[in-house]
C-alpha positions as semicolon CSV with decimal commas, in nm:
position;residue;x (nm);y (nm);z (nm)
1;M;4,423;18,290;-2,947
2;L;4,114;18,147;-2,788
3;G;3,925;18,220;-2,467
4;F;3,643;18,045;-2,281
5;S;3,287;18,168;-2,330
6;K;3,054;18,082;-2,041
7;S;2,743;18,098;-2,256
8;N;2,823;17,809;-2,490
9;N;3,121;17,637;-2,323
10;I;3,356;17,704;-2,615
11;M;3,656;17,928;-2,657
12;K;3,637;18,271;-2,819
13;A;3,915;18,465;-2,993
14;K;4,157;18,656;-2,769
15;F;4,513;18,784;-2,795
16;P;4,786;18,664;-2,552
17;D;4,845;19,014;-2,414
18;E;4,485;19,020;-2,289
19;S;4,582;18,756;-2,032
20;K;4,926;18,896;-1,946
21;T;4,981;18,903;-1,571
22;I;5,287;19,044;-1,395
23;Q;5,373;19,011;-1,027
24;T;5,669;19,185;-0,863
25;D;5,770;19,092;-0,510
26;I;6,073;19,079;-0,284
27;V;6,237;18,762;-0,151
28;L;6,226;18,763;0,229
29;P;6,416;18,541;0,477
30;A;6,107;18,325;0,541
31;D;6,105;18,236;0,168
32;T;6,463;18,105;0,159
33;N;6,644;17,775;0,208
34;S;6,958;17,702;0,413
35;L;7,172;17,868;0,144
36;D;6,975;18,195;0,179
37;N;6,825;18,152;-0,170
38;L;6,458;18,140;-0,263
39;F;6,321;17,790;-0,194
40;G;6,229;17,618;-0,522
41;G;5,887;17,513;-0,395
42;E;5,807;17,872;-0,298
43;L;5,897;17,987;-0,649
44;L;5,675;17,719;-0,806
45;A;5,383;17,826;-0,584
46;R;5,427;18,191;-0,683
47;M;5,446;18,091;-1,050
48;D;5,128;17,882;-1,016
49;K;4,938;18,177;-0,868
50;V;5,044;18,419;-1,141
51;A;4,981;18,163;-1,416
52;S;4,636;18,084;-1,278
53;I;4,543;18,453;-1,281
54;A;4,646;18,472;-1,649
55;A;4,435;18,162;-1,722
56;I;4,135;18,306;-1,535
57;K;4,165;18,633;-1,726
58;H;4,180;18,438;-2,051
59;S;3,901;18,187;-1,983
60;E;3,679;18,412;-1,770
61;N;3,613;18,107;-1,556
62;V;3,745;17,901;-1,266
63;V;4,060;17,707;-1,361
64;V;4,262;17,424;-1,211
65;T;4,627;17,338;-1,269
66;A;4,655;17,026;-1,485
67;S;5,032;17,007;-1,531
68;I;5,362;17,190;-1,501
69;N;5,606;17,133;-1,787
70;N;5,955;17,241;-1,887
71;V;6,047;17,401;-1,555
72;S;6,399;17,537;-1,580
73;F;6,578;17,680;-1,276
74;G;6,851;17,895;-1,430
75;E;7,024;18,041;-1,127
76;P;6,961;18,104;-0,756
77;V;6,750;18,394;-0,632
78;P;6,914;18,536;-0,317
79;N;6,735;18,681;-0,018
80;G;6,649;19,045;-0,083
81;S;6,617;19,003;-0,460
82;I;6,330;19,165;-0,645
83;L;6,143;18,890;-0,829
84;T;5,921;18,953;-1,134
85;I;5,697;18,678;-1,269
86;E;5,535;18,731;-1,611
87;A;5,267;18,494;-1,741
88;K;5,042;18,487;-2,047
89;V;4,837;18,228;-2,226
90;S;5,039;18,095;-2,520
91;R;4,796;17,832;-2,656
92;A;4,432;17,750;-2,590
93;F;4,200;17,467;-2,678
94;R;3,832;17,393;-2,608
95;T;3,861;17,409;-2,227
96;S;4,235;17,393;-2,159
97;M;4,516;17,642;-2,206
98;E;4,894;17,662;-2,178
99;V;5,045;17,952;-1,988
100;F;5,408;18,048;-2,056
101;I;5,593;18,195;-1,760
102;D;5,918;18,391;-1,737
103;V;6,081;18,472;-1,403
104;W;6,331;18,753;-1,360
105;K;6,544;18,859;-1,064
106;Q;6,683;19,200;-0,996
107;N;6,934;19,308;-0,734
108;K;6,779;19,574;-0,512
109;T;7,063;19,815;-0,596
110;H;7,093;19,752;-0,974
111;P;6,823;19,791;-1,241
112;Q;6,950;19,502;-1,460
113;K;6,708;19,204;-1,474
114;Y;6,831;18,845;-1,514
115;K;6,611;18,558;-1,629
116;V;6,617;18,284;-1,366
117;N;6,331;18,051;-1,456
118;E;6,071;17,964;-1,714
119;A;5,795;17,707;-1,737
120;I;5,475;17,609;-1,914
121;Y;5,170;17,549;-1,697
122;T;4,855;17,382;-1,832
123;F;4,517;17,480;-1,689
124;V;4,166;17,348;-1,744
125;A;3,864;17,577;-1,726
126;V;3,606;17,429;-1,491
127;N;3,234;17,487;-1,524
128;K;3,155;17,565;-1,160
129;E;2,782;17,500;-1,197
130;E;2,831;17,158;-1,354
131;N;3,149;17,081;-1,151
132;Q;3,330;16,970;-1,469
């Protein structure tokens, strides 16, 4: 796996687990649609935040979202569910990287987790000084 090196603008070797980022949160009424399930746009925003943190950890630089691919909404996430988003860099290139994301829901009274979504986000490391 590769990571961004600020000194020479190229990637350096890293393992995927070095970028692994996990966020656990609860779904609240303000996050839901008219069916009392998590609004899809809210889930995508949460996924983008977690994925961008993984990309920042990997590249050690500012990143921007370039694309979102293979989004798969498996089942609804009801109000009150515990939501866990796991992201890690799965492939990296000179300045861009793919981040694979899994999303799990858990009923607040049962420990069993169910996979509800997955996606691949692509990020580009931006050289802040050169604005590239």
